Coordinates of N, CA, C and O and ligand atoms in Angstrom, one line a residue:
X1 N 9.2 16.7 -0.1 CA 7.7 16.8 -0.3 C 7.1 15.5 -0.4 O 7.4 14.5 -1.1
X2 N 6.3 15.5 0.3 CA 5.0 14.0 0.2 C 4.8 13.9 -1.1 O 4.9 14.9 -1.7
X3 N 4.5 12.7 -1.8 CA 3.4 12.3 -3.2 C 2.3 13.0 -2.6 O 2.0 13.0 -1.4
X4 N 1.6 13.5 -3.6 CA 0.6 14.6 -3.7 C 0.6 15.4 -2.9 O -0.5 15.3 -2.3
X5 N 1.2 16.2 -2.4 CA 1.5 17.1 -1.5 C 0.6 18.9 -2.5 O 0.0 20.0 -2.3
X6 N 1.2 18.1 -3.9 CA 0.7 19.6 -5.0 C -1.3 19.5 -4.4 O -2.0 20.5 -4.1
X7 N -1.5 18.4 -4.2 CA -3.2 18.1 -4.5 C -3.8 18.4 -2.6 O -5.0 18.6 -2.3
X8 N -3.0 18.3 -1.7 CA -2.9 17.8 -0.5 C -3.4 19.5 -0.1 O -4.5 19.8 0.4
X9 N -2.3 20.4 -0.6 CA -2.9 21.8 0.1 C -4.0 22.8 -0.7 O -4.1 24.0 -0.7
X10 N -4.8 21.6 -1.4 CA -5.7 22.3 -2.3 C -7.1 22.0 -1.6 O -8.1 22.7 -1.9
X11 N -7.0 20.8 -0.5 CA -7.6 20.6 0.2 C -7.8 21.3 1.6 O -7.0 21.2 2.5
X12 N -9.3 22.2 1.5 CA -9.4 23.2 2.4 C -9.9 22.4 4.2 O -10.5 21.4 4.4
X13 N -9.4 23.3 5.0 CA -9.9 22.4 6.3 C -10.6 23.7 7.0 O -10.2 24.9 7.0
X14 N -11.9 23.0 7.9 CA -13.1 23.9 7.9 C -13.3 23.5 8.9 O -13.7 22.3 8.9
X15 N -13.2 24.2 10.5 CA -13.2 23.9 12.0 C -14.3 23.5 12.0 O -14.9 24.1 11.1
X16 N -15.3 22.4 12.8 CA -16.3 22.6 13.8 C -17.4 23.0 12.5 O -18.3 23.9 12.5
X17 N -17.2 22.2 11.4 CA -18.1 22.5 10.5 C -18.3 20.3 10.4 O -17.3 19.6 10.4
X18 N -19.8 19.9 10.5 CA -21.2 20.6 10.5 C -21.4 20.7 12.1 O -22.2 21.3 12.7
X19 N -20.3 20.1 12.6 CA -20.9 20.3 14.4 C -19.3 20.8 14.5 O -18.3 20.8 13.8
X20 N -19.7 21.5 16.3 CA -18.6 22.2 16.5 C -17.2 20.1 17.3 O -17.4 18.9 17.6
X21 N -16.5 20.9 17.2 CA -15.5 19.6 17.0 C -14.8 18.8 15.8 O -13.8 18.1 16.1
X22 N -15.4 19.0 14.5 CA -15.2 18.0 13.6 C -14.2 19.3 13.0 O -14.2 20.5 13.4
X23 N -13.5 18.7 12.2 CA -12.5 19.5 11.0 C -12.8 18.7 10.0 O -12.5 17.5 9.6
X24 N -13.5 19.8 9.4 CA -13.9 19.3 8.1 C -12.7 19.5 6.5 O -12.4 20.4 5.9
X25 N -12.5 18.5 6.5 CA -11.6 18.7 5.1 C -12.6 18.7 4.1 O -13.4 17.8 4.0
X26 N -12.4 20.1 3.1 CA -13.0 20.2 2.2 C -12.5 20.0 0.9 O -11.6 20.7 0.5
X27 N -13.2 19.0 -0.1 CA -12.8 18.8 -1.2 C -13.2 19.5 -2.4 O -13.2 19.0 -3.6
X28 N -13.7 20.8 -2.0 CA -14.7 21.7 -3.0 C -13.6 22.3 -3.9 O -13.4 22.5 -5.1
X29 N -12.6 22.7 -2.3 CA -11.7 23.9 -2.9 C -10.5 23.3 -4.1 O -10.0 24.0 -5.0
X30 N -10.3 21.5 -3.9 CA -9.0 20.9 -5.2 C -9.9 20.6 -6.3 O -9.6 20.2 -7.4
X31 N -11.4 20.8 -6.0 CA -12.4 20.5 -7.3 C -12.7 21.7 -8.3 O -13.3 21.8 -9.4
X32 N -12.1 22.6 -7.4 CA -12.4 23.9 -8.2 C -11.2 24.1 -9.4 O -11.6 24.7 -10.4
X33 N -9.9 23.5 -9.3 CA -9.0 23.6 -9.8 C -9.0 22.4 -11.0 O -8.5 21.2 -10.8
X34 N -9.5 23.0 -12.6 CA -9.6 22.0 -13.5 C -8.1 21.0 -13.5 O -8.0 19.8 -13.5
X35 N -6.9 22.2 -13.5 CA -5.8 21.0 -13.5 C -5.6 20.0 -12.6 O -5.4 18.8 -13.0
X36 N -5.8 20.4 -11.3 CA -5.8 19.5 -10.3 C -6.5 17.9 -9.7 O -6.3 16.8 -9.2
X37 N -7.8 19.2 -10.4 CA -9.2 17.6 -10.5 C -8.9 16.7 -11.9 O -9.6 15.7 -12.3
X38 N -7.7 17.2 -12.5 CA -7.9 16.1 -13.8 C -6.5 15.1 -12.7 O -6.4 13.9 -12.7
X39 N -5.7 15.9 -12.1 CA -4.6 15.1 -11.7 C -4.9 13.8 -10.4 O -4.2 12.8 -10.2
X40 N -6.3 14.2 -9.6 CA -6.7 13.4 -8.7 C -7.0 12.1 -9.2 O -6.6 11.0 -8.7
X41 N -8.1 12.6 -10.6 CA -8.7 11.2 -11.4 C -7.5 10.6 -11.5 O -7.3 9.4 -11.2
X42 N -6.5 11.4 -12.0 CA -5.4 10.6 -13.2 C -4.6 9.5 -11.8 O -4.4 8.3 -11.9
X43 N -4.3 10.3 -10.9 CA -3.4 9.4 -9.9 C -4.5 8.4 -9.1 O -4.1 7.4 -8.4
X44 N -5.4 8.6 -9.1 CA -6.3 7.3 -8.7 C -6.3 6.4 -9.5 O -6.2 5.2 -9.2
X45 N -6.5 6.9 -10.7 CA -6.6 5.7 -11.7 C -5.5 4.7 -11.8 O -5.6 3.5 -11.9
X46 N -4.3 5.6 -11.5 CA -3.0 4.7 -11.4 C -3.0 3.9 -10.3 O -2.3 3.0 -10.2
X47 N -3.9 4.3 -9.3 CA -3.5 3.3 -8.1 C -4.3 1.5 -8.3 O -4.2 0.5 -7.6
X48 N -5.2 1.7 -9.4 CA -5.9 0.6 -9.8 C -5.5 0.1 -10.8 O -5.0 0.8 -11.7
X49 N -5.8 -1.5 -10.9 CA -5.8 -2.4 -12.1 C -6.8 -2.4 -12.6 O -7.5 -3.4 -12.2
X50 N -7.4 -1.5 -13.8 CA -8.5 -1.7 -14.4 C -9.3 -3.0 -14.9 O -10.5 -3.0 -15.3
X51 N -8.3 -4.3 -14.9 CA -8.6 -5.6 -15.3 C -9.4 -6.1 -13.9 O -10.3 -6.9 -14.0
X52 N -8.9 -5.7 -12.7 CA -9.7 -6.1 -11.7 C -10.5 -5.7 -11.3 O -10.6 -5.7 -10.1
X53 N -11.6 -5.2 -12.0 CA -13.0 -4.7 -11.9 C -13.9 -4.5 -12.7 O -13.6 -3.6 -13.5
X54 N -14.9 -4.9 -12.8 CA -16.1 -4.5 -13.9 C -16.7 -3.4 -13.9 O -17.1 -2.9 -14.9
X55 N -16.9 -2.8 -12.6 CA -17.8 -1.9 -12.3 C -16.8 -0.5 -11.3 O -15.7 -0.7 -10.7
X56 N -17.6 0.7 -11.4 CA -17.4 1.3 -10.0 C -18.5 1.7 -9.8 O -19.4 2.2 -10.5
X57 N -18.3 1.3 -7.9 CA -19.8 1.8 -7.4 C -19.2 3.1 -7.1 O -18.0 3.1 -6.8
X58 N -20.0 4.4 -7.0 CA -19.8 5.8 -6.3 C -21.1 5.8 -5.3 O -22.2 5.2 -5.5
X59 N -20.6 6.7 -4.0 CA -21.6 7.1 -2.6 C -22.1 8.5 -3.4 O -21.3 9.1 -4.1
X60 N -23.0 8.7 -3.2 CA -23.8 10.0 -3.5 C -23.4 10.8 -2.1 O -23.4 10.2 -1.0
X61 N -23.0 12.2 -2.0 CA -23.0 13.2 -3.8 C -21.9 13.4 -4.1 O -21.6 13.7 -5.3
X62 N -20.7 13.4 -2.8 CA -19.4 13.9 -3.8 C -18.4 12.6 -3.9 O -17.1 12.6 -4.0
X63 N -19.0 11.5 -3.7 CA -18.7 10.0 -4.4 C -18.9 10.4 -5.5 O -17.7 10.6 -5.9
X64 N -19.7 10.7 -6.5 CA -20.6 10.7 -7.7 C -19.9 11.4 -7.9 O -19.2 10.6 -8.6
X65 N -19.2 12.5 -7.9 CA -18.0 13.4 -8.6 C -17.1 12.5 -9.2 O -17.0 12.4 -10.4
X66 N -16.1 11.7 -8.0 CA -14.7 11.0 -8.5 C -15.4 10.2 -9.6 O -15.2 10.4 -10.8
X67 N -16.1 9.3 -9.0 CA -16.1 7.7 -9.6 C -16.8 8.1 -10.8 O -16.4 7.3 -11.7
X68 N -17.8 9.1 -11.3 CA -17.9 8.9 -12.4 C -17.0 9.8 -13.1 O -17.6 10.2 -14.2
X69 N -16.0 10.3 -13.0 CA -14.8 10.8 -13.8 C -14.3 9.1 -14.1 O -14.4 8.3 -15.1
X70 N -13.8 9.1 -13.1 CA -13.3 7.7 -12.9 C -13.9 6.4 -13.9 O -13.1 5.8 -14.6
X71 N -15.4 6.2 -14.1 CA -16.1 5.4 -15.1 C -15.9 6.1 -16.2 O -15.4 5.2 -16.7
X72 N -15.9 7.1 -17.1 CA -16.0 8.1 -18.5 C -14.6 7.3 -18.5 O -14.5 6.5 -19.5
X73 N -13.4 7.4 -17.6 CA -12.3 7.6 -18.2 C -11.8 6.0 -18.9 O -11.1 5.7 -19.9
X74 N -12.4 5.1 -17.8 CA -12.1 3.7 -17.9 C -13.4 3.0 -18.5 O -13.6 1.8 -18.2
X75 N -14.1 3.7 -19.1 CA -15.3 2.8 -19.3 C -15.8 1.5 -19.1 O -16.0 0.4 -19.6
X76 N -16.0 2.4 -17.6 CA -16.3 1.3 -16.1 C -17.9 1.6 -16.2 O -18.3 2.7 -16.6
X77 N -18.8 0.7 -15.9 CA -20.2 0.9 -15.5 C -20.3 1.1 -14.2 O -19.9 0.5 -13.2
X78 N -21.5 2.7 -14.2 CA -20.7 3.5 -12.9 C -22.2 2.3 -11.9 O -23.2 2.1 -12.6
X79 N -22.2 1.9 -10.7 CA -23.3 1.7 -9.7 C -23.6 2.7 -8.9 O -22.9 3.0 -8.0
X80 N -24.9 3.6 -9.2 CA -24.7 4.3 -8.3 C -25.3 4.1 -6.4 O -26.4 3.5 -6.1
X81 N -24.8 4.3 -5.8 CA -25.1 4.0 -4.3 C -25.7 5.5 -3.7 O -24.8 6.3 -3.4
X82 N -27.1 5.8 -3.4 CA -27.7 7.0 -3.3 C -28.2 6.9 -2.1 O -28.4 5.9 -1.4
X83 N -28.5 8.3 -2.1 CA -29.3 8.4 -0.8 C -30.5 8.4 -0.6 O -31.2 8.8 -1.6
X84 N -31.4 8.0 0.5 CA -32.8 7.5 0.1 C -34.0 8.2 -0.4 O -34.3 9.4 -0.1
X85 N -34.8 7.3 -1.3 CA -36.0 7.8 -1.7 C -35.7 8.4 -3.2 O -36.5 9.1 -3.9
X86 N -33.8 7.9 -4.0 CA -34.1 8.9 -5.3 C -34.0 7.7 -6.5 O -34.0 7.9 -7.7
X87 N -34.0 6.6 -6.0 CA -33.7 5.1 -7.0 C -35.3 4.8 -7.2 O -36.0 4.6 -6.3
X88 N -35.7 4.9 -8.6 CA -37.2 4.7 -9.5 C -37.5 3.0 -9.5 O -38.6 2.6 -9.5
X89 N -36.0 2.0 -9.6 CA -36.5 1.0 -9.5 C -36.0 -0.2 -7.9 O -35.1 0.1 -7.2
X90 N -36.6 -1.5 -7.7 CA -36.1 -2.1 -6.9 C -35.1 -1.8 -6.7 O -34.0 -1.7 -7.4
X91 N -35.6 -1.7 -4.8 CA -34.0 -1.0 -4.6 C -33.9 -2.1 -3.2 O -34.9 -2.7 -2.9
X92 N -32.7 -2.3 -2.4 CA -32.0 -2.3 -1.4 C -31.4 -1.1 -0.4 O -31.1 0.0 -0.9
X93 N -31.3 -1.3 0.9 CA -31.0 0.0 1.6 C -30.7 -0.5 2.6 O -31.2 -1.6 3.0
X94 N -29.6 0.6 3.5 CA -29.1 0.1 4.9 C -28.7 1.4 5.3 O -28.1 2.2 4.6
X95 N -29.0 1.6 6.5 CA -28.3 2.6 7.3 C -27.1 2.6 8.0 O -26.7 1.7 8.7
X96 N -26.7 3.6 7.9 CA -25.0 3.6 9.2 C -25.1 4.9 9.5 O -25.9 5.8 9.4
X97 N -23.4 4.9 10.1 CA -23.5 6.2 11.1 C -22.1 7.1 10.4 O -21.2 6.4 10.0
X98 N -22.0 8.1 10.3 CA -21.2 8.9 9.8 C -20.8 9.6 10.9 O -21.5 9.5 11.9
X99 N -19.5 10.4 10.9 CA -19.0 11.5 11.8 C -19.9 12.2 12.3 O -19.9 12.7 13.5
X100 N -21.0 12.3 11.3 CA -21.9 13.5 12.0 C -23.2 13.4 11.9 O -24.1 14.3 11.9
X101 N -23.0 12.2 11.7 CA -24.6 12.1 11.8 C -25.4 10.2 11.6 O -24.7 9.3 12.0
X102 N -26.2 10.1 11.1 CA -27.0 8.9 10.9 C -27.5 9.2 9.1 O -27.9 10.3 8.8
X103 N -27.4 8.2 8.1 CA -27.6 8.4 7.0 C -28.1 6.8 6.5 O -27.9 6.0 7.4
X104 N -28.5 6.5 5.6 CA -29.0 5.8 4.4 C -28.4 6.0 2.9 O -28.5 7.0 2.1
X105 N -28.0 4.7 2.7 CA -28.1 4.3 1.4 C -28.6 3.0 0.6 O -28.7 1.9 1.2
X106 N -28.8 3.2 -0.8 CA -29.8 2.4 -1.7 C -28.7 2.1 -3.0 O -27.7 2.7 -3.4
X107 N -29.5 0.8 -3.5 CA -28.9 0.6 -4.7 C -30.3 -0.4 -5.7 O -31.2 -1.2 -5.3
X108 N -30.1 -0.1 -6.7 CA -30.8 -0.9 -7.4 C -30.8 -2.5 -7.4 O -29.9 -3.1 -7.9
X109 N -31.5 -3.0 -7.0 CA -31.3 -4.6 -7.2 C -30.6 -5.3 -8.4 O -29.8 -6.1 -8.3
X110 N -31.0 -5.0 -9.3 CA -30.8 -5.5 -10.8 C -29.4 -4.8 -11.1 O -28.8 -5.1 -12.1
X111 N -28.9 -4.0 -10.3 CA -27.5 -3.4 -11.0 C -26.1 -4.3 -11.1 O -25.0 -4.1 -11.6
X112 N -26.5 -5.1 -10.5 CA -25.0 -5.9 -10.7 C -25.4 -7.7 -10.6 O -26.2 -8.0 -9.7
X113 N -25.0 -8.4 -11.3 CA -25.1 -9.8 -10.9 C -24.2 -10.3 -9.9 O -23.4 -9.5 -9.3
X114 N -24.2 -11.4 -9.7 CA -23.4 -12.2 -8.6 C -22.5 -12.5 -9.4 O -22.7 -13.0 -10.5
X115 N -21.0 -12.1 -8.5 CA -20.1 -12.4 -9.0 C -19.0 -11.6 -9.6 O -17.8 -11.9 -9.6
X116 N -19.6 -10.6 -10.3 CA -19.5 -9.2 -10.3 C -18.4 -8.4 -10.0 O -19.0 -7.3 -9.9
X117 N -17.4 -8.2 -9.8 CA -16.2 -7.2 -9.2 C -16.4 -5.9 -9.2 O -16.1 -5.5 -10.3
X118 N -16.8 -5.2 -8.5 CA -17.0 -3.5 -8.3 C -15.8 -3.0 -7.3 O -15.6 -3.6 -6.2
X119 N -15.2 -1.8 -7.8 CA -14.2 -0.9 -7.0 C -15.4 0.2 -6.2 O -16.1 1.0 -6.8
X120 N -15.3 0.2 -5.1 CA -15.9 1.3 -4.7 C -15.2 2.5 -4.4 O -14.0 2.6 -4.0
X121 N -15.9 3.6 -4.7 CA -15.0 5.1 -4.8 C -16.3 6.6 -4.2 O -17.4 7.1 -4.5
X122 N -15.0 6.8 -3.4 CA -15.8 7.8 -2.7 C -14.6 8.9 -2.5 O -13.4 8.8 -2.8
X123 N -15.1 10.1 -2.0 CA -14.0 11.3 -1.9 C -13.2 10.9 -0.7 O -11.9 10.9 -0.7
X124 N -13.9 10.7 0.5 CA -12.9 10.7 2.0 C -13.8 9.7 2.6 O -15.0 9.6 2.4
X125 N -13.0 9.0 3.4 CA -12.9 8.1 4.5 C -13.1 8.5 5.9 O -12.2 9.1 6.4
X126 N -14.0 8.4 6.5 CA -13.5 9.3 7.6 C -13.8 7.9 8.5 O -12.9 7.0 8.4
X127 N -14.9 7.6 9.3 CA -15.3 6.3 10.6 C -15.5 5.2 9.7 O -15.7 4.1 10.3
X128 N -15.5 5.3 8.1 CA -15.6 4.2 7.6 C -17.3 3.5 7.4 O -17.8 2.5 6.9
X129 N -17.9 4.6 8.2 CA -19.5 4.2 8.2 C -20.2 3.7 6.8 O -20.8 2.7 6.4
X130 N -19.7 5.1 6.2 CA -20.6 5.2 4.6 C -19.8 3.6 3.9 O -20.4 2.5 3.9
X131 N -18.7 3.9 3.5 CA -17.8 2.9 2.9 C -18.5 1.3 3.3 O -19.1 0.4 2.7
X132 N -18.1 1.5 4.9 CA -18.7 0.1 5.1 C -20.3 -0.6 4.7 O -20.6 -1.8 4.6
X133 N -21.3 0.5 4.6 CA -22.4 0.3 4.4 C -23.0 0.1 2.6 O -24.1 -0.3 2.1
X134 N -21.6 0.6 2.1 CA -21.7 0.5 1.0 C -21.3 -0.8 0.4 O -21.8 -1.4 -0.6
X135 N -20.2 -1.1 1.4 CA -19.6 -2.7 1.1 C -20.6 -3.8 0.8 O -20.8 -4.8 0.0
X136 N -21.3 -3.2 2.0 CA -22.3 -4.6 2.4 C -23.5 -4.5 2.1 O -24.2 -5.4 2.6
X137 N -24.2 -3.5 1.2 CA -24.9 -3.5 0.1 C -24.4 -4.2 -1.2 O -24.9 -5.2 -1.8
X138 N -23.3 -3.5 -1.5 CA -23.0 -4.4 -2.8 C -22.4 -6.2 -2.8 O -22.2 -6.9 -3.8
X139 N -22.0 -6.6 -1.3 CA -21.4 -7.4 -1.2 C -23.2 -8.6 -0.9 O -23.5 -9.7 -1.3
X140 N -24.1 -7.6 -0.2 CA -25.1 -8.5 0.0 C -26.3 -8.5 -1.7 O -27.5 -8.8 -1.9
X141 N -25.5 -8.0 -2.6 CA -26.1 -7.9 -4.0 C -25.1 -9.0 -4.8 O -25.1 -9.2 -6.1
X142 N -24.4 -9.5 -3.8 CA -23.0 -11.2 -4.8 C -22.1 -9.9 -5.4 O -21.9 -10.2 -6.6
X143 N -21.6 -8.7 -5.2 CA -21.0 -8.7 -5.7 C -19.7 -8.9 -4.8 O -19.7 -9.0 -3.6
X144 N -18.3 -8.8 -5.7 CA -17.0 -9.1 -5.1 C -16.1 -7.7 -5.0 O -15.3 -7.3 -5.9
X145 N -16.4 -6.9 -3.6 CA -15.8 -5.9 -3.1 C -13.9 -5.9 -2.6 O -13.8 -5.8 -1.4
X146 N -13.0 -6.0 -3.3 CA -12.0 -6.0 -2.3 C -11.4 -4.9 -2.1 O -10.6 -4.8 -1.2
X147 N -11.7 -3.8 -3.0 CA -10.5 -2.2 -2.9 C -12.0 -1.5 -2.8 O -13.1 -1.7 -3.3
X148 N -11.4 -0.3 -1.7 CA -12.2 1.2 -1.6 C -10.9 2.0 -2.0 O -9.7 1.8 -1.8
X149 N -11.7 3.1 -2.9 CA -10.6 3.9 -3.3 C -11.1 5.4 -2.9 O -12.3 5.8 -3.1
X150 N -10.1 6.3 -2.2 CA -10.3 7.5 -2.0 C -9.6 8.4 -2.3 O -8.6 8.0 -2.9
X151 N -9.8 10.0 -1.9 CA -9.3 10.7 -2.3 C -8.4 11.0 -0.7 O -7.2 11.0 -0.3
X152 N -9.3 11.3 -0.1 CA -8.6 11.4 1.7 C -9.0 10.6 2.3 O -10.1 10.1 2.2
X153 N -8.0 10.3 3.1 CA -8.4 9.2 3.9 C -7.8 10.2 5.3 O -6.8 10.9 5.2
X154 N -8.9 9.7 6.6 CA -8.5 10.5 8.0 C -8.3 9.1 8.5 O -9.4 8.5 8.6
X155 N -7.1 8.3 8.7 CA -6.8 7.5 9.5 C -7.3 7.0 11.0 O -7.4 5.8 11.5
X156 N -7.6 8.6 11.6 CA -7.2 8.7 13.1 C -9.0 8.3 13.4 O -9.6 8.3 14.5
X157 N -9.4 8.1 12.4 CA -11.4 8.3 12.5 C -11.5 6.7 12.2 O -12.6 6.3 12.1
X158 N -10.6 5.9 12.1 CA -10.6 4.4 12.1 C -11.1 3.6 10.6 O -10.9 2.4 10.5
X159 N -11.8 4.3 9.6 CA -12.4 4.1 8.9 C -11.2 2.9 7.8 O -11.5 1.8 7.4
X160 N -10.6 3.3 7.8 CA -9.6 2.4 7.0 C -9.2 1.1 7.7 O -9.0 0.1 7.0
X161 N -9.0 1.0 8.8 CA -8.8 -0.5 10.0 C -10.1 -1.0 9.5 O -10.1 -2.1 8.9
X162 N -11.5 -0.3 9.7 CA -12.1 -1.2 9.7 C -12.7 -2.1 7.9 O -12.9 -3.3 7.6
X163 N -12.6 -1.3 7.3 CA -12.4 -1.9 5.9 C -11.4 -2.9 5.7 O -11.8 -4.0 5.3
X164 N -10.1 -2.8 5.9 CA -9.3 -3.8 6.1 C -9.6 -4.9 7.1 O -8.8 -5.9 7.1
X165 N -10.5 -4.9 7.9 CA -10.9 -5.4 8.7 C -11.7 -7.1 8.4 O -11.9 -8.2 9.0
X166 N -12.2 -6.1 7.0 CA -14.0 -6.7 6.4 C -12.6 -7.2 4.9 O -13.0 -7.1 3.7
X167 N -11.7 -7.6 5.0 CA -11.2 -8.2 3.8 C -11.1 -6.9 2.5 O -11.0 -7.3 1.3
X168 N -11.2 -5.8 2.6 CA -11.1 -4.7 1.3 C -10.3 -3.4 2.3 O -10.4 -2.8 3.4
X169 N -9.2 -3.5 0.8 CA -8.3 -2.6 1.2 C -8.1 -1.6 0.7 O -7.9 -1.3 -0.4
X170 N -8.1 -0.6 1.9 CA -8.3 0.6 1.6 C -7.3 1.4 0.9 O -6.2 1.3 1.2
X171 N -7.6 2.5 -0.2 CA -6.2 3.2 -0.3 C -7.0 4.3 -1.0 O -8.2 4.2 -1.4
X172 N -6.0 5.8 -1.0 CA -6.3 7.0 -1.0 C -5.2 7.9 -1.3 O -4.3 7.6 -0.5
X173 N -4.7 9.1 -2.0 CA -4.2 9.7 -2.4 C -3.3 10.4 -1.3 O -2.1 10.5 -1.4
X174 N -4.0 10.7 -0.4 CA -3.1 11.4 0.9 C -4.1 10.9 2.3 O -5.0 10.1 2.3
X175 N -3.7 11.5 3.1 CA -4.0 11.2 4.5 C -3.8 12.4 5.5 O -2.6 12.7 5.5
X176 N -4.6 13.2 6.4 CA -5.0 14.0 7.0 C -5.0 13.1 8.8 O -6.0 12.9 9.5
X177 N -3.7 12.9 9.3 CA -3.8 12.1 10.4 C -2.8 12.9 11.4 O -1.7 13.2 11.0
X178 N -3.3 13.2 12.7 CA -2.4 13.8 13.8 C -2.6 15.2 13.8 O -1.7 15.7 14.5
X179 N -3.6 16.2 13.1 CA -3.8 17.5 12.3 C -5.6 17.9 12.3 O -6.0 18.9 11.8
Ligands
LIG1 O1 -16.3 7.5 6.7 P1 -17.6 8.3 7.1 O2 -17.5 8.7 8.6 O3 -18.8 7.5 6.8 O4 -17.6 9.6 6.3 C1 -17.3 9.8 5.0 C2 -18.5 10.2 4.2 O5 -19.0 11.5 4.6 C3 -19.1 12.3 3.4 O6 -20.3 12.2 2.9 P2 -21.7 12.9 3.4 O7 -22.5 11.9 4.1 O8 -21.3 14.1 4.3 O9 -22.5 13.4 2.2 P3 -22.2 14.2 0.8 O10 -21.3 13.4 0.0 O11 -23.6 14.3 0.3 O12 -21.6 15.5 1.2 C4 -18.1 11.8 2.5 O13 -18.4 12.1 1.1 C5 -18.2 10.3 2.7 O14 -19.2 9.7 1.9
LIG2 N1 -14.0 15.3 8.7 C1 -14.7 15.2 7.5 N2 -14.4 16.1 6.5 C2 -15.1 15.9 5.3 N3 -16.0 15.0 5.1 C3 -16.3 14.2 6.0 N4 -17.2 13.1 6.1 C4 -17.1 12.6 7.3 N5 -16.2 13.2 8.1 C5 -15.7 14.2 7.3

């Protein structure tokens, strides 16, 4: 049996969902499962040194799931990274491209000083779009980005090369590659 293999087939896969072609792995169905979603937080947590980070940023909306389990548990100050038009004060924003589409995200200006260490955490990895546009929001805000942390990571969709690419390394509970 794989490490997390228990957490691995809790994750549902959904053909040609939102366009036809994509396989969507869904992370609704291991979120439905209170034991399971406490075991995801718990084994992410382990994959981090809580001393090497001040903050976690989470991607809106099912970023905003993990990462603030993830902040409650480590009493991390969560950053949130949203989608556009819902941040009240000075904000920053940049667009990229996802699997399936074109999107935007925002962050508060005032949310982090320079210098800063934030873990970014999101559910799945897929082209690396969101992740990377998140980097370079908070990286063009001084802060110091080196780990993305996920729940799935799809290899085969490049998203992890290119993070490693940009100096932050990626890592994730399981992986959905060749399937
Ligand atoms: O690596 P990428 O190709 O950028 O794809 C990964 C992103 O796609 C999903 O979010 P989505 O934009 O579908 O929004 P949601 O969280 O609101 O469902 C997922 O939660 C990641 O944020
Ligand atoms: N294949 C996929 N499954 C779930 N979420 C995604 N976000 C981008 N690509 C995805």
């Amino acid at each position: 049996m794989r490490e997390n293999d228990d957490l691995r087939v809790l994750v549902r896969t959904i053909r040609d969902y939102p366009k036809p072609g994509i396989q969507f792995r869904d992370v609704s169905t291991l979120l439905l499962d209170g034991p399971a979603f406490r075991k995801t937080i718990d084994r992410m947590i382990a994959l981090v040194d809580p001393d090497s980070f001040d903050f976690i940023a989470g991607i809106e909306a099912r970023g905003f799931i993990v990462s603030a389990a993830m902040s409650y548990a480590l009493e991390k100050g969560k950053v949130m990274l949203r989608k556009p038009g819902k941040l009240p004060g000075q904000s920053v924003s940049i667009d990229y491209a996802l699997e399936y589409g074109t999107d935007q995200i925002e962050m508060h200006t005032d949310a982090i000083r320079p210098g800063q260490r934030v873990l970014l955490v999101d559910d799945l990895l897929a082209t690396g779009g969101t992740a990377m546009a998140g980097v370079e929001l908070l990286r063009g805000q001084g802060a110091v980005v080196d780990t993305a942390l996920f729940i799935v990571d799809l290899p085969d969709l490049g998203g992890s090369a290119k993070l490693t690419a940009v100096q932050v390394e990626p890592m994730a509970l399981m992986a959905f590659a060749g399937d």
